[in-house]
mmCIF file of C-alpha atoms and ligand atoms in Angstrom:
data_model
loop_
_atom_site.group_PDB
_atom_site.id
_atom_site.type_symbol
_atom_site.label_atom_id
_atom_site.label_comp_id
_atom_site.label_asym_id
_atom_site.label_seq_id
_atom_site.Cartn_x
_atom_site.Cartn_y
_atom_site.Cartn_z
ATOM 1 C CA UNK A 1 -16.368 -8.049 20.043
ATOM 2 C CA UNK A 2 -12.226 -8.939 19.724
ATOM 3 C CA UNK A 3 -10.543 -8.617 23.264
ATOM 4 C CA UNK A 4 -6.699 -9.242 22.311
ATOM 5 C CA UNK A 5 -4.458 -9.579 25.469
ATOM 6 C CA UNK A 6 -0.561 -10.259 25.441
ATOM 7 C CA UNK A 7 -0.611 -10.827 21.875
ATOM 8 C CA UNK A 8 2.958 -12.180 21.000
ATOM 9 C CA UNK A 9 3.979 -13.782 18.066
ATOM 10 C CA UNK A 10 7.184 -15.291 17.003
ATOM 11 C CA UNK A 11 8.607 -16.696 13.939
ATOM 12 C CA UNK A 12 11.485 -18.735 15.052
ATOM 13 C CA UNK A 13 13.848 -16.056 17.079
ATOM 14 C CA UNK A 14 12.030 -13.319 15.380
ATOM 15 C CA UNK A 15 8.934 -11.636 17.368
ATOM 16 C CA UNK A 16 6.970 -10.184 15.009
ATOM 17 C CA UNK A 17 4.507 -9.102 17.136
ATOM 18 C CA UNK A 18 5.104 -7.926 20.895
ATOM 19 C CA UNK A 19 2.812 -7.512 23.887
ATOM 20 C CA UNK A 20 -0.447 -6.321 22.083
ATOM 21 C CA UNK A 21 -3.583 -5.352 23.851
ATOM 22 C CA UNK A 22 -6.311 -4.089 22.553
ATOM 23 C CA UNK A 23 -10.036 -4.521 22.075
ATOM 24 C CA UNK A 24 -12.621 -3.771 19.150
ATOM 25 C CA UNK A 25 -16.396 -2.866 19.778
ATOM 26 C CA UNK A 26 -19.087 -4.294 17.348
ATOM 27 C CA UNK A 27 -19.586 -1.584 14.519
ATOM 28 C CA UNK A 28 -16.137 -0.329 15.358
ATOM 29 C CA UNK A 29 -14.136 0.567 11.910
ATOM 30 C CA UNK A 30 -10.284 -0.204 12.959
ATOM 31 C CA UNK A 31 -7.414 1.498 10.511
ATOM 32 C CA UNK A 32 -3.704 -0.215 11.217
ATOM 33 C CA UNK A 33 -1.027 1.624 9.960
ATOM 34 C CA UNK A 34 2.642 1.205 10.213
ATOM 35 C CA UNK A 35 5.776 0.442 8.053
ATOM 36 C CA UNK A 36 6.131 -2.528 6.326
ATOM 37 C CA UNK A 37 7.336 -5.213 8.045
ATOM 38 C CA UNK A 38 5.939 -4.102 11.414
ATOM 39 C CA UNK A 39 3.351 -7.013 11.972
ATOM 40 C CA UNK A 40 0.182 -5.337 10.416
ATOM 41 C CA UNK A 41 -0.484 -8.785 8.021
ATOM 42 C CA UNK A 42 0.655 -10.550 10.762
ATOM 43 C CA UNK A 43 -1.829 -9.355 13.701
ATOM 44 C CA UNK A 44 -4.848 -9.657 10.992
ATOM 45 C CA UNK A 45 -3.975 -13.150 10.366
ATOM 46 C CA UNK A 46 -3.893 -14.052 14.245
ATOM 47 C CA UNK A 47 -7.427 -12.561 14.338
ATOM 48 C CA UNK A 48 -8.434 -14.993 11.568
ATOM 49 C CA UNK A 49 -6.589 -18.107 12.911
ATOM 50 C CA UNK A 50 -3.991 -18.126 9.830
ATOM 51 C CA UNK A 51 -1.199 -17.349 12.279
ATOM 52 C CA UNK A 52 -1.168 -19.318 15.978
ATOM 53 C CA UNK A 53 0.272 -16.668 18.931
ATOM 54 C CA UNK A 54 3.051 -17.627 20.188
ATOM 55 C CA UNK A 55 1.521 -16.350 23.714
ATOM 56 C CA UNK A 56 -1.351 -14.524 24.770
ATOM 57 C CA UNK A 57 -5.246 -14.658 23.779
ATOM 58 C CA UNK A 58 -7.859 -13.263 21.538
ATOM 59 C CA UNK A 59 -11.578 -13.358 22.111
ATOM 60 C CA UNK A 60 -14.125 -12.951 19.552
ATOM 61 C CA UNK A 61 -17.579 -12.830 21.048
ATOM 62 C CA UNK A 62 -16.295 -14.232 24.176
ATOM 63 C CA UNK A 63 -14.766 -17.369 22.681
ATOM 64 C CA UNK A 64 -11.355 -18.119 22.983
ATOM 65 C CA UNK A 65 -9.755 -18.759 19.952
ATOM 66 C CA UNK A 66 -7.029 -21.615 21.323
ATOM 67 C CA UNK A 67 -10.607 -23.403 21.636
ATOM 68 C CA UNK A 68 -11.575 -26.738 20.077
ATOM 69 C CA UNK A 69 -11.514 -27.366 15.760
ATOM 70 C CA UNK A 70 -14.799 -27.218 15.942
ATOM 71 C CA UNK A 71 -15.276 -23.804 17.517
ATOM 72 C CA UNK A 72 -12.645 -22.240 15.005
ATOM 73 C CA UNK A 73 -14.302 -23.642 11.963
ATOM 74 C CA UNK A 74 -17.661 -21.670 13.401
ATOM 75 C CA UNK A 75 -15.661 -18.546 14.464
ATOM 76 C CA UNK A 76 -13.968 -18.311 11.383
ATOM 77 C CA UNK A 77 -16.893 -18.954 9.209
ATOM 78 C CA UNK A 78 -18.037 -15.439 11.084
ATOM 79 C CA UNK A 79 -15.101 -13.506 9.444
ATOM 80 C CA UNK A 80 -14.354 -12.305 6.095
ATOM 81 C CA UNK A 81 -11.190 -11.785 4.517
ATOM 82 C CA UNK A 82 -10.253 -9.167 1.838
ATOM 83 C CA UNK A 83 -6.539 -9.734 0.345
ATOM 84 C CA UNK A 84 -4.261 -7.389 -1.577
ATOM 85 C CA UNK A 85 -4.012 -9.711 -4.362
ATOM 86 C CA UNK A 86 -8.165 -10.920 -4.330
ATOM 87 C CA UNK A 87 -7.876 -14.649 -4.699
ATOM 88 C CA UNK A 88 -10.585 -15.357 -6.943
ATOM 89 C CA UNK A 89 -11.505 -18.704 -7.726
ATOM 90 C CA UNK A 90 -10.437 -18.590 -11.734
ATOM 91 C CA UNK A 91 -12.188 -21.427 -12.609
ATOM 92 C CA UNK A 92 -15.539 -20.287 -11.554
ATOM 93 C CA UNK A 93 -17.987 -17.063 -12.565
ATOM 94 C CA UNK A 94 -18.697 -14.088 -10.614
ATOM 95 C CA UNK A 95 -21.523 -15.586 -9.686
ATOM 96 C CA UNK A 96 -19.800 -19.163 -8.917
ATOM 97 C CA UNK A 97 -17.443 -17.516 -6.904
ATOM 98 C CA UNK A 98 -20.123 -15.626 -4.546
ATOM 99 C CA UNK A 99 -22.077 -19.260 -4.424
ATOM 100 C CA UNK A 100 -19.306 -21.434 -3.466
ATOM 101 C CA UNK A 101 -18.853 -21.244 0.303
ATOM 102 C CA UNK A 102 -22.723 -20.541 1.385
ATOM 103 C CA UNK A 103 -23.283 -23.484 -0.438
ATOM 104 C CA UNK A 104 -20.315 -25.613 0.282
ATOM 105 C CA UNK A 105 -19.590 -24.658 3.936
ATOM 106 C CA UNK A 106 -23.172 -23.696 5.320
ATOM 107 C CA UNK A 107 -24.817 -25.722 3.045
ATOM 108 C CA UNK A 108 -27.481 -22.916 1.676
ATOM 109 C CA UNK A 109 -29.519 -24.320 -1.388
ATOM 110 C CA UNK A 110 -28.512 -23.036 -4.465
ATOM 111 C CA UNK A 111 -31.709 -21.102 -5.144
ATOM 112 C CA UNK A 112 -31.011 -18.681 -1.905
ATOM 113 C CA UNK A 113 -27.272 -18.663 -2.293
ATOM 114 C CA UNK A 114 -27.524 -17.777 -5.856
ATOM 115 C CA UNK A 115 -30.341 -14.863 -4.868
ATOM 116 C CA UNK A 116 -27.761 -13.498 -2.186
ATOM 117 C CA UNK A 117 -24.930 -13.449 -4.498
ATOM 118 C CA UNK A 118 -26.901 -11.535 -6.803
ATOM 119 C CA UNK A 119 -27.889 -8.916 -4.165
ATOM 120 C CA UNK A 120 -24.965 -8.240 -3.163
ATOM 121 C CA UNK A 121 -23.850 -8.275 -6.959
ATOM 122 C CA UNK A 122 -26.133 -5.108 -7.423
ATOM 123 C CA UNK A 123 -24.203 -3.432 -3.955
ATOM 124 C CA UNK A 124 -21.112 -3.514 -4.984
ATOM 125 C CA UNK A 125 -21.903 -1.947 -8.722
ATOM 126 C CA UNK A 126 -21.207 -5.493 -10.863
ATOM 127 C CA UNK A 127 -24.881 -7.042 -11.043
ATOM 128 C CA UNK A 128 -23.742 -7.286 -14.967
ATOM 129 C CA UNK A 129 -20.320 -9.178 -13.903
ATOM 130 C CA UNK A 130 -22.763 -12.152 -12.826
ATOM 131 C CA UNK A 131 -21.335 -14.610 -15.589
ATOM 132 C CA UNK A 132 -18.114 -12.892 -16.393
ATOM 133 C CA UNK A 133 -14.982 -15.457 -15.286
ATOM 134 C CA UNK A 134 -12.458 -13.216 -13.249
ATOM 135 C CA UNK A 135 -9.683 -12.445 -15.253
ATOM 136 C CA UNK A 136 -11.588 -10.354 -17.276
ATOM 137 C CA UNK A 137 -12.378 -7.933 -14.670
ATOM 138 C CA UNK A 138 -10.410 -5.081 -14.031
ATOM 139 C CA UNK A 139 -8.569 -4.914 -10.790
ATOM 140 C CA UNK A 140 -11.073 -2.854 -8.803
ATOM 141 C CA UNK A 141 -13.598 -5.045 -9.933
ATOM 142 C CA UNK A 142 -11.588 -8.282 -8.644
ATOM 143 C CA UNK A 143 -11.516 -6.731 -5.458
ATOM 144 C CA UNK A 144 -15.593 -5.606 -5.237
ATOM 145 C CA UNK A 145 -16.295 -9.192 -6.057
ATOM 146 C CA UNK A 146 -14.010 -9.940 -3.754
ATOM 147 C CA UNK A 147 -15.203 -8.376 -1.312
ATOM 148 C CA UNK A 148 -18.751 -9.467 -2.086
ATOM 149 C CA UNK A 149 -17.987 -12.938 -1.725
ATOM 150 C CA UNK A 150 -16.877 -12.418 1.837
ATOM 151 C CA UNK A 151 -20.042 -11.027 2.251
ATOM 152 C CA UNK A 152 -21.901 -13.663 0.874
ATOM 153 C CA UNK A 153 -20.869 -15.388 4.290
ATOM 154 C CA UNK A 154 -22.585 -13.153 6.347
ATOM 155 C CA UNK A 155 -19.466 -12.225 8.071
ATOM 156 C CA UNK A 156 -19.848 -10.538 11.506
ATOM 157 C CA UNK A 157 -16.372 -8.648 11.080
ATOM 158 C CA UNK A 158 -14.631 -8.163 7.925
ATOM 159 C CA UNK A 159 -10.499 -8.116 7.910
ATOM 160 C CA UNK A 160 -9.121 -6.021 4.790
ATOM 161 C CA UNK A 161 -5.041 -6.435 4.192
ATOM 162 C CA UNK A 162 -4.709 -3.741 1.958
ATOM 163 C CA UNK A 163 -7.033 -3.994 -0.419
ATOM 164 C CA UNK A 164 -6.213 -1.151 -2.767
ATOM 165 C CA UNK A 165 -2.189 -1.729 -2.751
ATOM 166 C CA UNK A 166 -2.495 -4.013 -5.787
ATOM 167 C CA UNK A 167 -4.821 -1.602 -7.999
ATOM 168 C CA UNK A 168 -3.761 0.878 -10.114
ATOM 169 C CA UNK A 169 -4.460 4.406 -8.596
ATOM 170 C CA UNK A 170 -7.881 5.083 -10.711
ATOM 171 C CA UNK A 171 -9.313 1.985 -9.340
ATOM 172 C CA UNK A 172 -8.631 2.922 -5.472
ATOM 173 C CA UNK A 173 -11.508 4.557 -5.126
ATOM 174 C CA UNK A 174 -14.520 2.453 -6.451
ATOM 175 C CA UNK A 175 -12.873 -0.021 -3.711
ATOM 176 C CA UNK A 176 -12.710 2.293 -1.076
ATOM 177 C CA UNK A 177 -16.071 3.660 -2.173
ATOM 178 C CA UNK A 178 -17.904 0.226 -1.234
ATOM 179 C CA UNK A 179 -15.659 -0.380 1.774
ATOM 180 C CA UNK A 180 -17.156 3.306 3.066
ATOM 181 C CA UNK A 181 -20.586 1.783 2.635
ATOM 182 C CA UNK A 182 -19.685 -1.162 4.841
ATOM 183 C CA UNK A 183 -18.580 0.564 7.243
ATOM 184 C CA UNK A 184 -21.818 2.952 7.274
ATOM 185 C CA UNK A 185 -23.876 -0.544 6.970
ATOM 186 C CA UNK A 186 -22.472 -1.002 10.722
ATOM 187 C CA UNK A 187 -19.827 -3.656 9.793
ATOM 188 C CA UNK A 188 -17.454 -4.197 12.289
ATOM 189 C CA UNK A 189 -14.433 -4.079 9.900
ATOM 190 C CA UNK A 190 -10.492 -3.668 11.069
ATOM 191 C CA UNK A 191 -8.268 -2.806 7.744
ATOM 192 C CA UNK A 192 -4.780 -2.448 7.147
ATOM 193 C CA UNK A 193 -4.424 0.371 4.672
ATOM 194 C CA UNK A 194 -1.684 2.702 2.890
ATOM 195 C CA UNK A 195 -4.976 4.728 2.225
ATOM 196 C CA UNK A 196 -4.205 7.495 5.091
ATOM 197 C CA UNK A 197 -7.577 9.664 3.830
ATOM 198 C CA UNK A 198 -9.569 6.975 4.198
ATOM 199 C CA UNK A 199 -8.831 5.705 7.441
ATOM 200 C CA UNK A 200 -8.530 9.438 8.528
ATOM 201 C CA UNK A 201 -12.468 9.659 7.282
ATOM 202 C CA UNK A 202 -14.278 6.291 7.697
ATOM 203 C CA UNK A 203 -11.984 4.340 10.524
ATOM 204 C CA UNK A 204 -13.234 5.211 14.042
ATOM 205 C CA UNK A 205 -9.466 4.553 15.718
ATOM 206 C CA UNK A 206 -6.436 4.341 14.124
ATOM 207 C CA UNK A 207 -3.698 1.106 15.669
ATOM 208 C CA UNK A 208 -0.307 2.252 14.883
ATOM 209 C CA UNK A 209 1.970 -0.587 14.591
ATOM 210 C CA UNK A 210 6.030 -0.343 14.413
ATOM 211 C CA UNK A 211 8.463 -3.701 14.934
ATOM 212 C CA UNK A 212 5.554 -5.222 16.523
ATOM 213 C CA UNK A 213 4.682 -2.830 18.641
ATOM 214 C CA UNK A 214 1.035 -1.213 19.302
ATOM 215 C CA UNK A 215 2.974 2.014 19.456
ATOM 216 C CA UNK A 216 -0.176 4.381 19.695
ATOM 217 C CA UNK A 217 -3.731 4.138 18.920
ATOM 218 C CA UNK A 218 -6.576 6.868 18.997
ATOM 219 C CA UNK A 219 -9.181 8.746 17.004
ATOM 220 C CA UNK A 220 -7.967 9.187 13.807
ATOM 221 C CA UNK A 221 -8.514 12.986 13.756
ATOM 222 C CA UNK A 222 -6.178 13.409 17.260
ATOM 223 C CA UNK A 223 -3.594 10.714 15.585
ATOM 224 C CA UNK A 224 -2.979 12.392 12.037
ATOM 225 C CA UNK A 225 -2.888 16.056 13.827
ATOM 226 C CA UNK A 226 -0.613 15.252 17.213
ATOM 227 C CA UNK A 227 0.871 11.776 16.964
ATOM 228 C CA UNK A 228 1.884 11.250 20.514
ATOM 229 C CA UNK A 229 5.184 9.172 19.607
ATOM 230 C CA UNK A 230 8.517 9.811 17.618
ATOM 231 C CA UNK A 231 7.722 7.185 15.737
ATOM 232 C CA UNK A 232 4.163 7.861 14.393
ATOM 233 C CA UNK A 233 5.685 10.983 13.520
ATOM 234 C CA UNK A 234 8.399 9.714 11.498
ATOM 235 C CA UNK A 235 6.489 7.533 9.981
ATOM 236 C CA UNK A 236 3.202 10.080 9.163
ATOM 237 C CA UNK A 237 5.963 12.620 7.709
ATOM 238 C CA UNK A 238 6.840 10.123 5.108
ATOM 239 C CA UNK A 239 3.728 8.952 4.145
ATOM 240 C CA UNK A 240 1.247 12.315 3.777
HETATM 241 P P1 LIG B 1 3.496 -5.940 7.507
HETATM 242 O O1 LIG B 1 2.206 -6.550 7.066
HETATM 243 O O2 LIG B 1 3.351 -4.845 8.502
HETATM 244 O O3 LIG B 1 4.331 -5.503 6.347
HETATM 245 P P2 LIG B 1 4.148 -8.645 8.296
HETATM 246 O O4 LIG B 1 3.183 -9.004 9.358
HETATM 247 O O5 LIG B 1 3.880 -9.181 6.936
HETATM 248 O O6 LIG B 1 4.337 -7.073 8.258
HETATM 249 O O7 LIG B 1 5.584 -9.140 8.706
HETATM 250 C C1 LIG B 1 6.198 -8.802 9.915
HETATM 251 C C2 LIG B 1 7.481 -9.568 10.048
HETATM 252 O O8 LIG B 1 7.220 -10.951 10.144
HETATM 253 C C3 LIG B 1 8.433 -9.393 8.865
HETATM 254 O O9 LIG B 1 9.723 -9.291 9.371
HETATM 255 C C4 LIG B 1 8.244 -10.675 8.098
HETATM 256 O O10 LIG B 1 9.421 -10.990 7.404
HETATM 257 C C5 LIG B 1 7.940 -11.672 9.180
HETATM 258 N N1 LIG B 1 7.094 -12.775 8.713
HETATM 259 C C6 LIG B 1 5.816 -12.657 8.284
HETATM 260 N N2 LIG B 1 5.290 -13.858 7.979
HETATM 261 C C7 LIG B 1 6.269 -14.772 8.202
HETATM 262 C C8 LIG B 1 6.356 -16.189 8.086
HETATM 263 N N3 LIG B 1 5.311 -16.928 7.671
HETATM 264 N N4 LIG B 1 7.523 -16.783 8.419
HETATM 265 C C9 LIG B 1 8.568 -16.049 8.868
HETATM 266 N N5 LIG B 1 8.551 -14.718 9.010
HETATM 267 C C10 LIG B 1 7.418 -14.073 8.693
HETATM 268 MG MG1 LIG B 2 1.357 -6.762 5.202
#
């Protein structure tokens, strides 16, 4: 489904991102760990078209992404994003905020975007939040709604930037909880996480990422017990 090839990307003399290759199969579940700073954000925002390479190419479904506007708009309209810090439209309900770009970029009536956005509402646990205005939700909430209004897109992949990093440590897991049912749903989903039990559990391959570098990737139960590289192992010590 992604085919990434030569992946470089630069920020004035800085590469932030060096030589990646990789590829991701539909239903695939992605983890990318690494430490800060080593182009996780980055690499997620090249798959969404937020960040240009500086050289090489990513496919998605066989399309090019350097392609025309128009294709972008469409392949980007196929790809939902899940911050850290949820970006909620404050203005607007629950509800509003699950309508909005159905309506406004795929032009569904209101009648079926507003049924949708009540469906998946119920799925991720907040039918009730419907009217509620989003700064009176709790953090883990924010992010469930957030993640619902990706949804509401009908995304065919779903990029998470560390979506729990933000909460406070009681909330991680209603978050992760609805993430796990994604995944089991068959969503193609890559996530950059903190969460090393999680992506240990529910990724299917783990992309190890250090200055830029696609260090090592593998199944996640052959990463976390014999990291191949120094680094992975440096950086696994630290973190579990
Ligand atoms: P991570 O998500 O792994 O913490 P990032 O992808 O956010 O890493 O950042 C990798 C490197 O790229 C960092 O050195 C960061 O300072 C730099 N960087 C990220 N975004 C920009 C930007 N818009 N302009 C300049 N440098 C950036
Ligand atoms: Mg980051």
């Amino acid at each position: 489904m992604i085919d990434v090839q030569a992946l470089s990307k630069k920020f004035g003399d800085n590469l932030v991102l060096s030589d990646i290759t990789t590829s991701i199969q539909k239903g695939e579940v992605v983890a990318i760990i690494g430490p800060s700073g080593s182009g996780k954000s980055t690499f997620l925002r090249c798959l969404n078209l937020l960040e240009t390479p500086s050289s090489g190419s990513i496919e998605i479904n066989g399309k090019n992404l350097t392609a025309s506007k128009k294709e972008i708009h469409k392949i980007r309209q196929q790809i939902g994003m899940v911050f850290q810090h949820f970006h909620l439209f404050p203005h607007m309900t629950v509800l509003e905020n699950l309508m909005y770009a159905p309506m406004k970029a795929k032009g569904i009536k209101k009648y079926d975007a507003e049924g949708k956005a009540r469906q998946l509402l119920e799925r991720v646990g907040l039918a009730q939040k419907a009217d509620a205005y989003p700064n009176s939700l709790s953090g883990g909430q924010k992010q469930r709604v957030a993640i619902a209004r990706a949804l509401a897109m009908e995304p065919e992949l779903m990029l998470f930037d560390e979506p729990t990093s933000a909460l406070d440590p009681e909330m991680v897991k209603e978050v992760l909880e609805v993430m796990k049912d994604l995944a089991k749903s068959g969503m193609t989903m890559v996530v950059v996480t903190h969460e090393m039990g999680f992506a240990r559990e529910v990724a299917d391959r783990v992309l190890f990422l250090d200055h830029g570098a696609l260090v090592e990737e593998g199944e996640p139960e052959s990463f976390f017990k014999h990291p191949a590289s120094e680094r992975a192992r440096d950086f696994l010590d630290k973190v579990l």
